[in-house]
Amino acid sequence: MTRDTSVQAPSAPGASAATLDWLSSPPPGQLIAGAEREGRAAELVTVLDPGTGNQLASVVAASVDDVNDAVHAARSAADDGRWSELDADRREALLHALAQLLERDADLVTELEALDTGKPRVQAAEDVQEAISVLRYFAGWANKHQGAVVPAPRQLHAYTTPEPLGVCAAITPWNYPLPILTYKLAPALATGNTVVAKPSELAPLSVLHLARLAVEAGIPDGVLNVVTGAGSTGAALAGHPLIDKIAFTGSTATGKRVMESATRNVTRVSLELGGKSAHVVFADADLDAAVDAVMAGIWTNAGQVCIAGSRLLVEKSIEEEFLTELTKRTGALTLGHSLADEADLGPLISAAQRDKVLHSVQTASDEGGNVIVGGQTCDRDGFFVEPVIVAGVPATARIAHEEVFGPLLTVTSFGDEQEAVAIANGTSYGLAAGLWTTDVGRAHHVSRRLRAGTVWVNTYGLFHPTLPFGGTGGSGFGRELGSSAIDQYTESKTTVMDISARSRSAKVEVSND
Ligand code: ADP
């Protein structure tokens, strides 16, 4: 299989000359032991602009042999100590160099990320800045995570050392390709691990550029390897016996398969999966701010976000007032191509995802929900669906439990705190929740009772490198970001030495013999 090079000048409305130049000669798809090459699989990965449906680039997917090569490259780099035994200061400097190069290329990577995912340019720019911050934050950890001297019995001198796990597989989705990879890559590299990354076949371009930058930064060959391909490439990686840890972000269904692979090889795994997060608004809230946050919580990235606040739970007494304002502001949003300045909202990632969302709108209506705004496709190229609000959704409805991964907000009202918590906790997921109230006691009380990895109070969707993030229940386990991430990529070694007088005299006797 050779890749399709017929798309010499891809149509990318609004793209800069530098982006068009990059797209006319994209990386071949695999980075293995510091060298770029095409994959050897029979399939092509064809990358589309979801805002037009046109092809942006294509790469030949990695075969099982390519995955094997990438894992062996990472294994050698882990075993010969070229990274883990490097001075921690040097690892820190190299991660900062990578962040610096990403900052240098921020405009290009922003456009690649916007074109590839369909999200508006401003949102893609925030993603790139987040990736830079995450790299810098974890660069700082390289020479700061340390072990401890253990207060063992006096005849012993004992200490612990945090050691890298070895080879980490990072399997990532298409909605936030760059930040989600850095959540895994940055702590893994800072603590001395080597990595094989597999970006989503639907949006691999920014990660392929990052791989180039890693080589340019001087990160040793084999420390970061990238393979591009679809589910079979991911499965070959997740099931490889020489992997020490799999860090996965994606759907709950795929996460279960990854966990099965991990079980077979006794591989550590962390899973950040789906969600059906509740955004709970009490009558005492700052309603103006709450409306904006509810909108950002569901319309950002056209709802294709694991933490999307896709269930609005609103106190009965303010339901009408709240929905009137929410509907008005939602109706004023502009759908558009990622590089069009006026775009508030982009398309869905693919035709399949668009059709899934439209099907969910139908399901919601069939279950008695009342579509109060949106829900239609648009008369234009690309995979667009108007943001849709479905009111009057019973807490028991399927649409209130199943993740849509699109711009669909369900609305359910509640009478009191007790009922709000019961509805919010009533799904199999537990990734995040939002809570709006001006009553401080209620904020803490309700937050404590919500089953979610993160509860945002009087804000929503706020990420920072210092804030641990991850789910519970069907949303997975393990925490990314913050100091928790360091524990995800290190294992503690205990060293115990007998320093008693008896052992010293035993040594003297031996030497006297
Ligand atoms: P999404 O719907 O967000 O794309 P997926 O779970 O399908 O979620 O995909 C997330 C990542 O997992 C992608 O990189 C995808 O190629 C990869 N993937 C898909 N199937 C498998 C599998 N069986 N094993 C490992 N990775 C997989």
XYZ file of C-alpha atoms and ligand atoms in Angstrom:
540
model
C 0.000 0.000 0.000
C 1.303 3.452 -0.873
C -0.253 6.570 0.443
C -2.426 8.812 -1.618
C -0.298 11.770 -2.637
C -2.845 13.047 -5.140
C -3.956 15.683 -2.617
C -1.068 18.024 -3.310
C -2.826 21.214 -2.287
C -5.631 20.279 0.078
C -8.546 22.619 0.205
C -8.391 24.125 3.673
C -10.260 27.427 3.611
C -8.537 30.060 5.713
C -5.346 28.057 6.283
C -1.966 29.775 6.189
C 0.641 29.037 3.535
C 2.719 27.205 6.173
C -0.185 24.870 6.990
C -0.927 24.182 3.322
C 2.746 23.481 2.788
C 2.786 21.048 5.728
C -0.352 19.309 4.448
C 1.064 18.924 0.963
C 3.914 16.856 2.410
C 2.785 15.445 5.772
C 4.906 13.069 7.886
C 4.670 9.458 6.705
C 2.855 8.305 9.846
C 5.292 6.331 11.992
C 8.204 7.471 14.148
C 10.243 4.482 15.251
C 13.675 4.703 16.907
C 13.989 8.316 15.816
C 13.248 7.669 12.114
C 10.070 8.571 10.238
C 8.661 5.939 7.935
C 5.445 4.702 6.364
C 3.541 1.881 7.959
C 3.406 -1.534 6.293
C -0.284 -2.309 6.803
C -2.715 -2.827 3.945
C -4.891 0.103 5.074
C -4.553 3.812 4.601
C -5.435 6.256 7.334
C -7.321 8.965 5.460
C -7.597 12.174 7.446
C -10.590 14.404 6.663
C -11.467 17.984 7.477
C -14.833 17.472 9.218
C -15.772 21.033 8.313
C -15.773 20.224 4.589
C -15.584 16.438 4.350
C -12.472 16.879 2.154
C -9.288 14.903 2.559
C -6.454 16.659 4.409
C -3.816 13.943 4.297
C -3.308 10.212 4.271
C -0.784 7.879 5.866
C -0.224 4.139 5.547
C -1.313 2.540 8.817
C 1.126 0.729 11.084
C 1.045 -3.059 10.732
C 1.504 -5.456 13.642
C 5.187 -5.641 12.628
C 5.506 -1.854 12.791
C 3.952 -1.860 16.258
C 6.385 -4.575 17.270
C 9.314 -2.500 15.953
C 8.094 0.553 17.869
C 7.728 -1.400 21.117
C 11.189 -2.953 20.695
C 12.661 0.506 20.041
C 11.043 1.791 23.234
C 12.133 -1.339 25.123
C 15.784 -0.908 24.116
C 15.665 2.749 25.079
C 14.171 1.809 28.449
C 16.557 -1.066 29.129
C 19.859 0.581 28.189
C 19.153 3.557 30.463
C 19.677 6.198 27.751
C 16.707 8.060 29.205
C 16.072 6.783 32.741
C 19.745 7.135 33.716
C 20.155 10.511 32.104
C 20.656 13.259 34.672
C 17.192 14.394 35.755
C 18.234 17.983 35.013
C 18.866 16.953 31.424
C 15.480 15.252 31.106
C 13.910 18.409 32.442
C 15.815 20.543 29.913
C 14.773 18.315 27.009
C 11.099 18.481 27.979
C 11.371 22.268 28.211
C 13.022 22.265 24.769
C 10.059 20.299 23.403
C 7.620 22.794 24.973
C 9.638 25.641 23.474
C 9.463 24.156 19.970
C 5.737 23.616 20.324
C 5.413 27.256 21.294
C 7.485 28.244 18.245
C 5.129 26.241 15.993
C 1.936 27.107 17.892
C 0.230 28.804 14.928
C 0.880 25.877 12.599
C -0.152 23.254 15.165
C -3.267 25.263 16.049
C -4.372 25.212 12.413
C -3.583 21.511 12.043
C -5.548 20.716 15.208
C -8.483 22.906 14.122
C -8.629 21.450 10.603
C -8.205 17.894 11.815
C -10.825 17.999 14.596
C -13.162 20.652 13.182
C -13.065 22.740 16.370
C -12.925 26.543 16.086
C -9.405 27.972 15.834
C -9.637 29.737 19.225
C -10.387 26.438 20.941
C -7.546 24.692 19.111
C -5.215 27.520 20.175
C -6.207 26.919 23.810
C -5.476 23.209 23.364
C -1.979 23.939 22.098
C -1.316 26.308 25.007
C -2.569 23.647 27.411
C -0.217 21.061 25.905
C 2.695 23.481 26.326
C 1.752 24.120 29.987
C 1.466 20.412 30.710
C 4.901 19.716 29.195
C 6.413 22.532 31.282
C 4.691 21.474 34.487
C 5.940 17.881 34.236
C 9.394 18.974 33.051
C 9.675 20.501 36.507
C 8.897 17.173 38.148
C 11.855 15.409 36.514
C 14.287 16.450 39.249
C 11.769 16.879 42.039
C 10.119 13.529 42.564
C 12.114 11.651 45.121
C 12.059 8.713 47.494
C 12.218 8.632 51.276
C 14.300 7.225 54.089
C 12.040 4.762 55.890
C 11.884 4.682 59.717
C 12.591 0.931 59.786
C 14.048 -0.852 62.900
C 17.383 0.671 64.005
C 19.608 -2.121 62.728
C 18.377 -1.369 59.208
C 18.968 1.473 56.818
C 16.024 1.476 54.378
C 14.962 3.829 51.658
C 12.557 3.942 48.752
C 13.332 5.106 45.220
C 10.657 5.914 42.640
C 11.592 4.008 39.506
C 10.165 4.350 35.999
C 7.864 1.552 34.891
C 9.628 1.024 31.551
C 7.649 1.193 28.289
C 4.329 3.037 28.344
C 1.713 2.842 25.598
C -0.348 6.021 25.181
C -3.551 5.414 23.202
C -5.528 8.576 22.601
C -8.758 9.840 21.007
C -9.520 12.478 18.385
C -11.295 15.149 20.411
C -8.244 16.703 22.134
C -5.377 14.968 20.327
C -2.528 17.084 21.624
C -3.466 17.864 25.264
C -4.592 14.312 26.009
C -1.340 12.915 24.650
C 0.693 15.321 26.803
C -1.274 14.245 29.916
C 0.394 10.851 29.375
C 3.617 11.664 27.589
C 4.838 14.441 29.876
C 4.695 12.579 33.222
C 5.909 9.362 31.580
C 8.990 11.037 30.106
C 9.660 13.215 33.161
C 9.924 10.107 35.332
C 12.235 8.250 32.920
C 9.859 6.011 30.973
C 9.856 5.507 27.222
C 6.654 5.771 25.196
C 4.855 4.361 22.177
C 1.984 6.709 21.312
C -0.948 5.859 19.090
C -3.071 8.860 18.187
C -6.566 8.402 16.840
C -6.769 7.567 13.152
C -9.349 10.369 12.833
C -7.046 13.175 13.978
C -3.349 12.255 14.134
C -1.747 15.325 12.530
C -0.761 17.428 15.555
C 0.746 14.381 17.266
C 2.791 13.570 14.162
C 4.149 17.103 14.280
C 4.933 16.770 18.000
C 6.901 13.596 17.206
C 9.022 15.598 14.744
C 9.597 18.249 17.392
C 10.757 15.605 19.892
C 13.493 14.589 17.449
C 14.396 18.230 16.855
C 14.517 18.878 20.612
C 17.149 16.144 20.963
C 15.108 13.614 22.921
C 17.082 10.390 22.346
C 15.934 7.999 19.631
C 13.463 5.374 20.799
C 12.283 7.388 23.820
C 9.172 8.576 21.978
C 7.777 6.414 19.172
C 4.510 7.003 17.333
C 2.402 4.515 15.384
C -0.647 5.616 13.419
C -3.596 3.383 12.671
C -7.075 2.401 13.705
C -8.365 -0.073 16.299
C -6.229 -2.991 15.109
C -3.073 -0.916 15.592
C -4.259 0.055 19.072
C -5.081 -3.560 19.888
C -1.626 -4.736 18.726
C -0.049 -2.137 20.985
C -2.266 -2.745 24.017
C -1.720 -6.507 23.760
C 2.057 -6.361 23.341
C 3.797 -8.329 26.098
C 6.758 -5.899 26.336
C 4.558 -2.976 27.409
C 4.693 -2.098 31.119
C 1.764 0.311 31.218
C -1.146 1.319 29.017
C -2.570 4.810 29.431
C -5.816 4.960 27.493
C -8.383 7.672 26.828
C -11.411 6.806 24.714
C -14.793 5.177 24.797
C -15.892 2.873 27.587
C -16.413 0.013 25.099
C -12.826 0.230 23.813
C -11.533 0.767 27.341
C -12.958 -2.609 28.328
C -11.082 -4.268 25.448
C -7.879 -2.510 26.465
C -8.365 -3.744 30.004
C -8.773 -7.318 28.746
C -5.437 -7.005 26.906
C -3.853 -5.605 30.047
C -5.191 -8.525 32.079
C -3.630 -11.094 29.735
C -0.145 -9.635 30.171
C -0.527 -8.296 33.745
C 0.090 -4.789 32.423
C -0.661 -1.719 34.489
C -3.478 0.292 33.002
C -5.149 3.647 33.531
C -8.415 4.377 31.748
C -10.096 7.714 31.156
C -13.395 6.800 29.543
C -16.807 8.217 28.815
C -19.123 10.338 30.880
C -22.642 11.650 31.254
C -21.881 14.514 33.549
C -24.611 16.363 35.398
C -24.622 20.132 35.585
C -26.742 20.925 38.639
C -28.199 24.434 38.976
C -29.918 25.482 42.202
C -32.326 28.400 42.345
C -29.914 30.452 44.484
C -27.200 30.392 41.783
C -25.856 33.305 39.764
C -28.100 32.379 36.835
C -26.436 34.549 34.220
C -23.050 32.963 34.871
C -24.634 29.522 35.137
C -26.255 29.819 31.689
C -22.869 30.676 30.142
C -21.168 27.798 31.932
C -23.858 25.284 30.996
C -23.423 26.358 27.377
C -19.633 26.105 27.464
C -19.980 22.753 29.237
C -21.947 21.187 26.399
C -21.272 23.181 23.218
C -17.479 23.323 23.495
C -15.985 21.040 20.847
C -19.581 20.401 19.719
C -20.158 18.286 22.824
C -17.444 15.817 21.817
C -15.836 15.963 25.225
C -15.699 13.237 27.855
C -16.525 15.827 30.537
C -19.396 17.376 28.548
C -22.053 18.588 30.980
C -24.635 16.754 28.910
C -27.358 16.550 31.580
C -28.712 19.818 32.897
C -30.450 19.317 36.232
C -32.257 22.518 37.133
C -34.295 23.360 40.213
C -37.992 23.339 39.314
C -38.686 26.906 40.517
C -36.243 28.465 37.991
C -36.606 25.969 35.161
C -38.664 28.145 32.850
C -36.588 31.293 33.338
C -33.344 29.358 32.913
C -34.431 27.527 29.773
C -35.707 30.712 28.142
C -32.283 32.322 28.472
C -30.383 29.149 27.559
C -32.469 28.640 24.427
C -32.086 32.267 23.376
C -28.289 32.231 23.717
C -27.985 28.800 22.096
C -30.086 29.871 19.121
C -27.684 32.776 18.553
C -24.624 30.531 18.139
C -22.966 30.362 14.722
C -21.905 27.046 13.268
C -18.919 27.239 11.008
C -15.735 25.861 9.591
C -12.891 25.666 12.112
C -10.900 28.453 10.467
C -13.848 30.817 9.930
C -13.626 33.667 12.433
C -17.340 33.717 13.168
C -17.564 30.024 14.176
C -18.755 29.397 17.736
C -19.304 25.713 17.081
C -17.712 23.296 14.639
C -18.924 20.069 13.058
C -18.919 16.530 14.412
C -15.753 14.564 13.700
C -17.276 12.260 11.062
C -20.419 11.419 9.154
C -20.882 8.418 11.461
C -20.733 10.618 14.560
C -23.190 13.083 13.003
C -25.616 10.271 12.254
C -25.260 8.935 15.789
C -26.183 12.351 17.193
C -29.207 12.643 14.877
C -30.304 9.186 15.976
C -29.996 10.269 19.620
C -32.218 13.295 18.926
C -34.838 10.903 17.587
C -34.432 8.612 20.624
C -34.876 11.588 22.949
C -38.116 12.594 21.203
C -39.375 9.015 21.196
C -38.808 8.857 24.940
C -41.016 11.869 25.561
C -38.397 14.619 25.477
C -39.320 17.982 24.017
C -36.792 19.376 21.505
C -36.851 23.099 22.298
C -34.045 24.191 19.967
C -31.802 22.734 17.235
C -31.273 19.128 16.269
C -31.136 19.489 12.478
C -28.246 18.963 10.088
C -27.146 22.039 8.169
C -27.400 22.691 4.480
C -23.652 22.864 3.959
C -20.646 20.589 3.469
C -19.158 18.928 6.527
C -20.668 16.998 9.412
C -22.689 19.686 11.187
C -25.611 19.320 13.587
C -27.301 22.311 15.212
C -26.862 22.276 19.016
C -29.964 20.666 20.470
C -31.685 21.022 23.833
C -34.218 18.397 24.860
C -36.370 19.457 27.832
C -38.595 17.364 30.057
C -36.385 14.288 29.910
C -37.343 11.760 32.599
C -34.352 10.762 34.748
C -34.982 7.153 33.750
C -34.865 7.759 29.969
C -32.109 6.056 27.965
C -31.001 9.404 26.586
C -30.299 10.546 30.159
C -27.904 7.632 30.661
C -26.113 6.994 27.365
C -23.190 9.133 26.270
C -24.006 10.883 22.967
C -20.653 12.617 22.414
C -22.274 15.440 20.517
C -24.093 18.761 20.977
C -27.140 17.358 22.742
C -28.214 18.634 26.168
C -30.987 16.927 28.120
C -32.887 18.864 30.781
C -34.436 17.314 33.886
C -35.852 19.319 36.780
C -35.561 18.501 40.466
C -37.360 19.564 43.629
C -34.673 19.474 46.300
C -31.042 18.643 47.073
C -31.794 15.011 47.792
C -33.461 14.502 44.432
C -30.731 16.420 42.566
C -28.006 14.174 43.997
C -29.999 11.006 43.283
C -30.519 11.972 39.627
C -26.921 13.178 39.192
C -25.553 9.900 40.574
C -28.036 7.799 38.618
C -25.792 6.755 35.708
C -23.016 4.192 35.409
C -20.502 6.986 34.763
C -18.603 9.133 37.247
C -16.276 11.508 35.459
C -17.352 15.025 36.389
C -20.178 17.194 37.654
C -20.990 20.885 37.803
C -22.713 22.580 40.688
C -24.175 26.089 40.837
C -25.187 27.601 44.161
C -24.270 30.625 46.285
C -24.772 28.620 49.500
C -21.259 27.583 50.586
C -22.503 24.881 52.945
C -24.633 23.351 50.202
C -21.714 23.513 47.763
C -19.523 21.365 50.016
C -22.336 19.084 51.124
C -23.574 18.305 47.612
C -20.048 18.087 46.177
C -19.202 15.453 48.777
C -22.181 13.356 47.712
C -21.684 13.568 43.946
C -20.075 10.475 42.432
C -17.532 12.075 40.130
C -13.759 12.395 39.761
C -14.057 16.186 39.517
C -16.786 18.503 40.809
C -16.677 22.054 39.489
C -18.473 24.546 41.731
C -19.600 27.820 40.142
C -17.402 27.083 37.134
C -17.167 24.217 34.651
C -14.545 22.380 32.641
C -11.616 24.144 34.228
C -8.347 22.236 33.670
C -4.895 23.027 34.991
C -1.733 20.914 35.021
C -1.836 20.868 38.841
C -5.393 19.467 39.074
C -5.721 15.660 39.095
C -8.272 14.427 36.571
C -9.969 11.071 36.042
C -13.102 9.101 36.648
C -14.820 6.558 38.747
C -17.287 3.777 37.847
C -17.782 3.389 34.083
C -15.618 6.471 33.499
C -12.486 4.507 34.359
C -9.766 4.844 36.974
C -6.373 6.414 37.520
C -5.641 10.137 37.746
C -3.853 12.230 35.160
C -2.241 15.625 35.794
C -1.029 16.923 39.134
C 1.220 14.981 41.470
C -1.083 11.942 41.137
C 0.222 11.425 37.609
C 3.732 10.855 38.913
C 2.477 7.830 40.862
C 0.929 6.503 37.638
C 4.330 6.296 35.954
C 6.616 5.170 38.782
C 6.907 2.148 41.027
C 8.602 2.414 44.401
C 11.693 0.277 45.015
C 12.629 -0.488 48.632
C 16.308 -0.928 49.463
C 17.086 -2.421 52.893
C 20.566 -2.674 54.377
C 21.532 -4.428 57.610
C 23.824 -1.973 59.453
C 23.805 -3.718 62.843
C 27.062 -4.318 64.767
C 26.567 -8.072 64.227
C 26.602 -7.755 60.461
C 29.645 -5.467 60.607
C 31.588 -7.935 62.774
C 30.500 -10.762 60.461
C 32.121 -8.888 57.617
C 35.346 -8.385 59.665
C 35.468 -12.105 60.433
C 35.069 -12.948 56.770
C 37.850 -10.541 55.810
C 40.129 -12.051 58.513
C 39.791 -15.570 57.061
P -13.420 7.434 20.283
O -14.859 7.114 20.060
O -13.154 8.536 21.217
O -12.597 7.445 19.023
P -12.323 4.896 20.776
O -12.336 4.238 22.089
O -12.954 4.238 19.633
O -12.924 6.272 21.118
O -10.848 5.253 20.345
C -9.851 5.760 21.216
C -8.496 5.257 20.766
O -8.466 3.836 20.915
C -8.198 5.513 19.285
O -6.823 5.821 19.142
C -8.542 4.181 18.638
O -7.880 3.943 17.415
C -8.053 3.215 19.704
N -8.652 1.874 19.652
C -9.779 1.475 19.037
N -9.995 0.146 19.248
C -8.967 -0.294 20.025
C -8.619 -1.555 20.617
N -9.367 -2.632 20.451
N -7.501 -1.620 21.385
C -6.741 -0.517 21.589
N -7.017 0.684 21.055
C -8.102 0.813 20.289
